[in-house]
Coordinates of N, CA and C and ligand atoms in Angstrom, one line a residue:
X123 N 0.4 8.0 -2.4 CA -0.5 7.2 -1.5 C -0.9 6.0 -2.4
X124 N -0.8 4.5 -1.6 CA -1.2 3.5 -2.5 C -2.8 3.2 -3.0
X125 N -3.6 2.5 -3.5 CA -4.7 2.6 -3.7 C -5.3 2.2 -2.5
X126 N -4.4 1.1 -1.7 CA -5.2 0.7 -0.5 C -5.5 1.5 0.1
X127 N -4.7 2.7 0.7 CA -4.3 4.1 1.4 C -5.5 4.4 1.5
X128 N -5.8 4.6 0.2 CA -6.6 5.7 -0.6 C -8.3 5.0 -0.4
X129 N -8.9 3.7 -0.2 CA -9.4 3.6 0.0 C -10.1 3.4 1.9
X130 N -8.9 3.3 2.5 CA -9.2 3.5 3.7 C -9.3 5.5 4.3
X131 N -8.9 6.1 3.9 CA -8.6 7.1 4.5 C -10.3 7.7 3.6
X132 N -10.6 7.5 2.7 CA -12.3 7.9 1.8 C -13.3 7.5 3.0
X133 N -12.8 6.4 3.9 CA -13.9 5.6 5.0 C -13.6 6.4 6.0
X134 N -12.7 6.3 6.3 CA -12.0 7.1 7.6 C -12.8 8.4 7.7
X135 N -12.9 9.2 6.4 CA -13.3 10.7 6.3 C -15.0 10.2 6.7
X136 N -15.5 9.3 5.7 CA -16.6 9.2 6.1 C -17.4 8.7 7.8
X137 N -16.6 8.3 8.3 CA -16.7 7.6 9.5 C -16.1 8.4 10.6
X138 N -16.2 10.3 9.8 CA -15.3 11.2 10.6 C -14.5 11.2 11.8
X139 N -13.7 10.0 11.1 CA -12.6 10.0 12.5 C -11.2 11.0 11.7
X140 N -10.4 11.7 12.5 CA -9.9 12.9 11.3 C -8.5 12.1 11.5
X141 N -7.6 12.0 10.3 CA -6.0 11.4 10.5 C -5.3 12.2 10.1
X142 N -4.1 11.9 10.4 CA -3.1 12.9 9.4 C -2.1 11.4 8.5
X143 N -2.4 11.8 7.4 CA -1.4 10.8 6.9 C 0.2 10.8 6.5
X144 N 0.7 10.0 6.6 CA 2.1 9.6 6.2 C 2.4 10.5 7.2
X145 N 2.6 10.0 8.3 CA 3.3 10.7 9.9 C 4.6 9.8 10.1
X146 N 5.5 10.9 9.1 CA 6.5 11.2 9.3 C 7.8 10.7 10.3
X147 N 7.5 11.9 11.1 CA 8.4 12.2 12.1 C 8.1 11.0 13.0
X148 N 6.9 10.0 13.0 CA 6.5 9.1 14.1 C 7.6 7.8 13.1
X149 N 7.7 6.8 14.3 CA 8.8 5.6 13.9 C 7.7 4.6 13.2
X150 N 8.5 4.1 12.2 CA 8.3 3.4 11.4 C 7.4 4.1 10.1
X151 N 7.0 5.3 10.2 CA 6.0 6.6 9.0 C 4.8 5.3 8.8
X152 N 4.1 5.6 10.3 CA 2.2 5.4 9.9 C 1.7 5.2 8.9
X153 N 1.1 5.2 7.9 CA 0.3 5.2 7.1 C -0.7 6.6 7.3
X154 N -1.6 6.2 8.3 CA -2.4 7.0 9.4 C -2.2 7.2 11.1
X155 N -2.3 8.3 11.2 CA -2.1 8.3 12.9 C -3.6 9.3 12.8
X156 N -4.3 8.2 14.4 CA -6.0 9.0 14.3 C -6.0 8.9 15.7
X157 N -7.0 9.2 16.2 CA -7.4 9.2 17.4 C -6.5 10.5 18.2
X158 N -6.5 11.6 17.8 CA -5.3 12.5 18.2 C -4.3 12.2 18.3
X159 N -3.3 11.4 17.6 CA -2.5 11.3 17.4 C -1.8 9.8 18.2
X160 N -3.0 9.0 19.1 CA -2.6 8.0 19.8 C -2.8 7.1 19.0
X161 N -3.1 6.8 17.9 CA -3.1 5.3 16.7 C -2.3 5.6 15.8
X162 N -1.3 4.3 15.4 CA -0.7 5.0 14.3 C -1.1 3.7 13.4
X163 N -1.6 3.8 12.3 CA -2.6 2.5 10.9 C -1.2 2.5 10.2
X164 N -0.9 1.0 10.1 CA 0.5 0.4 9.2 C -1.0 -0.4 8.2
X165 N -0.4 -0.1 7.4 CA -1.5 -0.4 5.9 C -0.4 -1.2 4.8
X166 N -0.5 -2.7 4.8 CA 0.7 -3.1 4.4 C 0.2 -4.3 3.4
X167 N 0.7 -4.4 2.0 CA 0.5 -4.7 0.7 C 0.7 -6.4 1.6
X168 N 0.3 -7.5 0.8 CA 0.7 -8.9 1.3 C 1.8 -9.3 1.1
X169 N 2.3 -9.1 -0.4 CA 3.6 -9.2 -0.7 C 4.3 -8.3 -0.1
X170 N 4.2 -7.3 -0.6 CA 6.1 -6.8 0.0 C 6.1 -7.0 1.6
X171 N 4.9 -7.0 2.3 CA 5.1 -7.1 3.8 C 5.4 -8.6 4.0
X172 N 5.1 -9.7 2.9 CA 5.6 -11.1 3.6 C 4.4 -12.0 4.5
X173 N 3.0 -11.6 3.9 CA 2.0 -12.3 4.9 C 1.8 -13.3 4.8
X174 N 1.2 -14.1 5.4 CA 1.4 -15.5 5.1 C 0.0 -16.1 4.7
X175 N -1.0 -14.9 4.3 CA -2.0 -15.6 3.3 C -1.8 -16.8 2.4
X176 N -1.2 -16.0 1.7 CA -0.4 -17.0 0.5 C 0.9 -17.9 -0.1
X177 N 1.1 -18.6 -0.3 CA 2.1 -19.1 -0.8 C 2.7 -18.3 -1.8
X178 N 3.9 -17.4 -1.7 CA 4.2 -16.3 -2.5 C 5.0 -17.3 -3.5
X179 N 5.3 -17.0 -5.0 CA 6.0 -17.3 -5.6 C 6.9 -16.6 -5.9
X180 N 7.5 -16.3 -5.2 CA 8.8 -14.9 -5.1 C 10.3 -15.1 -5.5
X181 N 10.3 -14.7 -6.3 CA 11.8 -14.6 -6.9 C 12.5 -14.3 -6.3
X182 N 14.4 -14.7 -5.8 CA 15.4 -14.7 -5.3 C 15.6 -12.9 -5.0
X183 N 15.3 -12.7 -6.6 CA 15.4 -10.8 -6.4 C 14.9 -10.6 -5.1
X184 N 13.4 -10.4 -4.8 CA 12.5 -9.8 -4.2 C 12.9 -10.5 -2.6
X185 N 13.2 -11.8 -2.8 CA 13.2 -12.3 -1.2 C 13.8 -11.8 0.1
X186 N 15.2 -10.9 -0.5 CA 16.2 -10.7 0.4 C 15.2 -9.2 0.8
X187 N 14.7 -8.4 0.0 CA 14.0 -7.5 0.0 C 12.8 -7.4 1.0
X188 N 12.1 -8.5 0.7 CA 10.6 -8.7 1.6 C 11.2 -9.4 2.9
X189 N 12.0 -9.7 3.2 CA 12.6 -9.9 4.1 C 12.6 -8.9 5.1
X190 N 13.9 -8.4 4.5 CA 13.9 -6.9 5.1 C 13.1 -5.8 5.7
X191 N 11.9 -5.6 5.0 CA 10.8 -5.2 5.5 C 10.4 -5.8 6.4
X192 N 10.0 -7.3 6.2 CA 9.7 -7.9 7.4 C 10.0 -7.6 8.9
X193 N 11.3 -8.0 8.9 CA 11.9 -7.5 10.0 C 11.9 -6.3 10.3
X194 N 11.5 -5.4 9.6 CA 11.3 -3.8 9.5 C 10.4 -3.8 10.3
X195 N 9.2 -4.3 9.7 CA 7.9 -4.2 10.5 C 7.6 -4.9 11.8
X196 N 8.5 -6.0 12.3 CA 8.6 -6.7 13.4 C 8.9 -5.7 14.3
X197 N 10.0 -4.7 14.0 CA 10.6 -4.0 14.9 C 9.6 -2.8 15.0
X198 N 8.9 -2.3 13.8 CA 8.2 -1.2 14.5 C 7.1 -1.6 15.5
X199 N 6.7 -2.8 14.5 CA 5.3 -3.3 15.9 C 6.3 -3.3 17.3
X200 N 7.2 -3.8 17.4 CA 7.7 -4.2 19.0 C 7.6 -2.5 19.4
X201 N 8.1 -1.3 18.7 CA 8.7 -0.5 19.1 C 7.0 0.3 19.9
X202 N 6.3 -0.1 19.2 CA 4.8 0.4 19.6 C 4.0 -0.1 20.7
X203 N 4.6 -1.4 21.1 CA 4.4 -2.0 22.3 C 4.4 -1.2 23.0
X204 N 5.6 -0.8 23.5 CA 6.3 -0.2 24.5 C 6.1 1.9 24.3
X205 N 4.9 2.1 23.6 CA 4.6 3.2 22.8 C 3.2 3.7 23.5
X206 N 2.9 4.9 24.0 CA 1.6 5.7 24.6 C 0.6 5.4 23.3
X207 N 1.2 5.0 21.7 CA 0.3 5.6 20.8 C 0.2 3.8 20.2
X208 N -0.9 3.4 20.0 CA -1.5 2.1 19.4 C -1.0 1.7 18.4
X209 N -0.4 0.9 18.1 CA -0.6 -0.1 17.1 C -1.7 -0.9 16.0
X210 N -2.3 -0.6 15.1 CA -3.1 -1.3 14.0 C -2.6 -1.5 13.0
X211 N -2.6 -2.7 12.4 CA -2.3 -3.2 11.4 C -3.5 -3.9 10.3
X212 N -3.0 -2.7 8.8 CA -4.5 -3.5 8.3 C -3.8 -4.3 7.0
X213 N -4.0 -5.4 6.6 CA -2.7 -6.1 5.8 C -4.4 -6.0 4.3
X214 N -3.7 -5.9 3.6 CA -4.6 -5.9 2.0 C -5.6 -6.7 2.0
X215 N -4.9 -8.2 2.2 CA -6.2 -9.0 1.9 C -7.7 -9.0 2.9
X216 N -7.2 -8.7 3.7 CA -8.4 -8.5 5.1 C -9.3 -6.9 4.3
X217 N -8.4 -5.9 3.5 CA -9.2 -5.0 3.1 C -10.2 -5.2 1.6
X218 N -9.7 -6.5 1.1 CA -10.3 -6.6 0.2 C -11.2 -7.8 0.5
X219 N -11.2 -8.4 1.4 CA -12.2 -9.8 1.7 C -13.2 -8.9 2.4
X220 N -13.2 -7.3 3.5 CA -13.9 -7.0 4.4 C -14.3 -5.8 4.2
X221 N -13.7 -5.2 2.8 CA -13.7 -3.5 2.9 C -13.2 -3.0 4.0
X222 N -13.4 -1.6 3.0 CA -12.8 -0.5 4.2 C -13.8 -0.2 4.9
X223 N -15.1 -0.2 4.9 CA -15.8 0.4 5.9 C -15.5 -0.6 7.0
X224 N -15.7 -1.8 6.6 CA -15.8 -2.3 8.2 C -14.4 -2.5 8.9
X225 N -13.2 -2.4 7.8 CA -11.8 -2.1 8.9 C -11.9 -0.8 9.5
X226 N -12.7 0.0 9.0 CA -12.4 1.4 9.8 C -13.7 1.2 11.2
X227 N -14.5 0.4 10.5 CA -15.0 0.3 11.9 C -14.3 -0.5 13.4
X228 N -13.4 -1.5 12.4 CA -12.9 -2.4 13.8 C -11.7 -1.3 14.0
X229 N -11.4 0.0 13.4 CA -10.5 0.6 14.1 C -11.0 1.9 15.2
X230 N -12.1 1.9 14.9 CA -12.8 2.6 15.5 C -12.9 2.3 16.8
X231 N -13.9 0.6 17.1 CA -13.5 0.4 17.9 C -12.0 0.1 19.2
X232 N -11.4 -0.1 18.2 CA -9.7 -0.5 18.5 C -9.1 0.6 19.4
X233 N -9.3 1.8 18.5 CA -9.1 3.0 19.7 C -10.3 3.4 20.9
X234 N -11.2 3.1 20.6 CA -12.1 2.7 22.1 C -11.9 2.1 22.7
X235 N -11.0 1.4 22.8 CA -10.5 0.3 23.6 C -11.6 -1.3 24.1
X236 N -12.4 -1.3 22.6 CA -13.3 -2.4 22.9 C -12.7 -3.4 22.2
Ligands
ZN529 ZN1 -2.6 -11.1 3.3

């Protein structure tokens, strides 16, 4: 589990919403899946996901790579659309400009449907 993981899932417990982590068998492997199983939390580094916070200075190596994910992650979000179980996405920098308490609050509400 990465440290981000690790600091949202310490909030999560505190804000007793219960998850199961690294869900597996679900498409594209959640991060977290909460709300009984109808949210699935994609918890995604800036770099290797490709966000567009920053201007990445990324090497030829890594490009073909974060790419790839990219597109990875385009397809799982599309696949979730069309999915009974929610879609959230919490990207690094939003967890370190906002904490994890208050992303777990906006997930909180998120599966409340407010
Ligand atoms: Zn970012």
């Amino acid at each position: 589990m990465s440290a981000l993981e690790q600091e949202l899932a310490v909030e999560l417990k505190k804000a007793e919403i219960k998850y199961v982590q690294r869900a597996t068998q679900h498409f594209g492997r959640p991060d977290f899946l909460v709300n009984q199983g109808r949210c699935a939390i994609f918890v995604h580094g800036c770099f290797w996901h490709g966000h567009a916070c920053k201007e990445w200075n990324i090497s030829d190596l890594w490009r073909s790579k974060v790419s790839a994910i990219m597109s990875r992650d385009l397809e799982v979000r599309s696949h979730y659309k069309n999915s009974k179980i929610k879609y959230f996405r919490v990207w690094e920098c939003e967890l370190h400009r906002f904490g994890a308490r208050r992303i777990v609050y906006k997930i909180n509400r998120f599966i409340h449907g407010h």
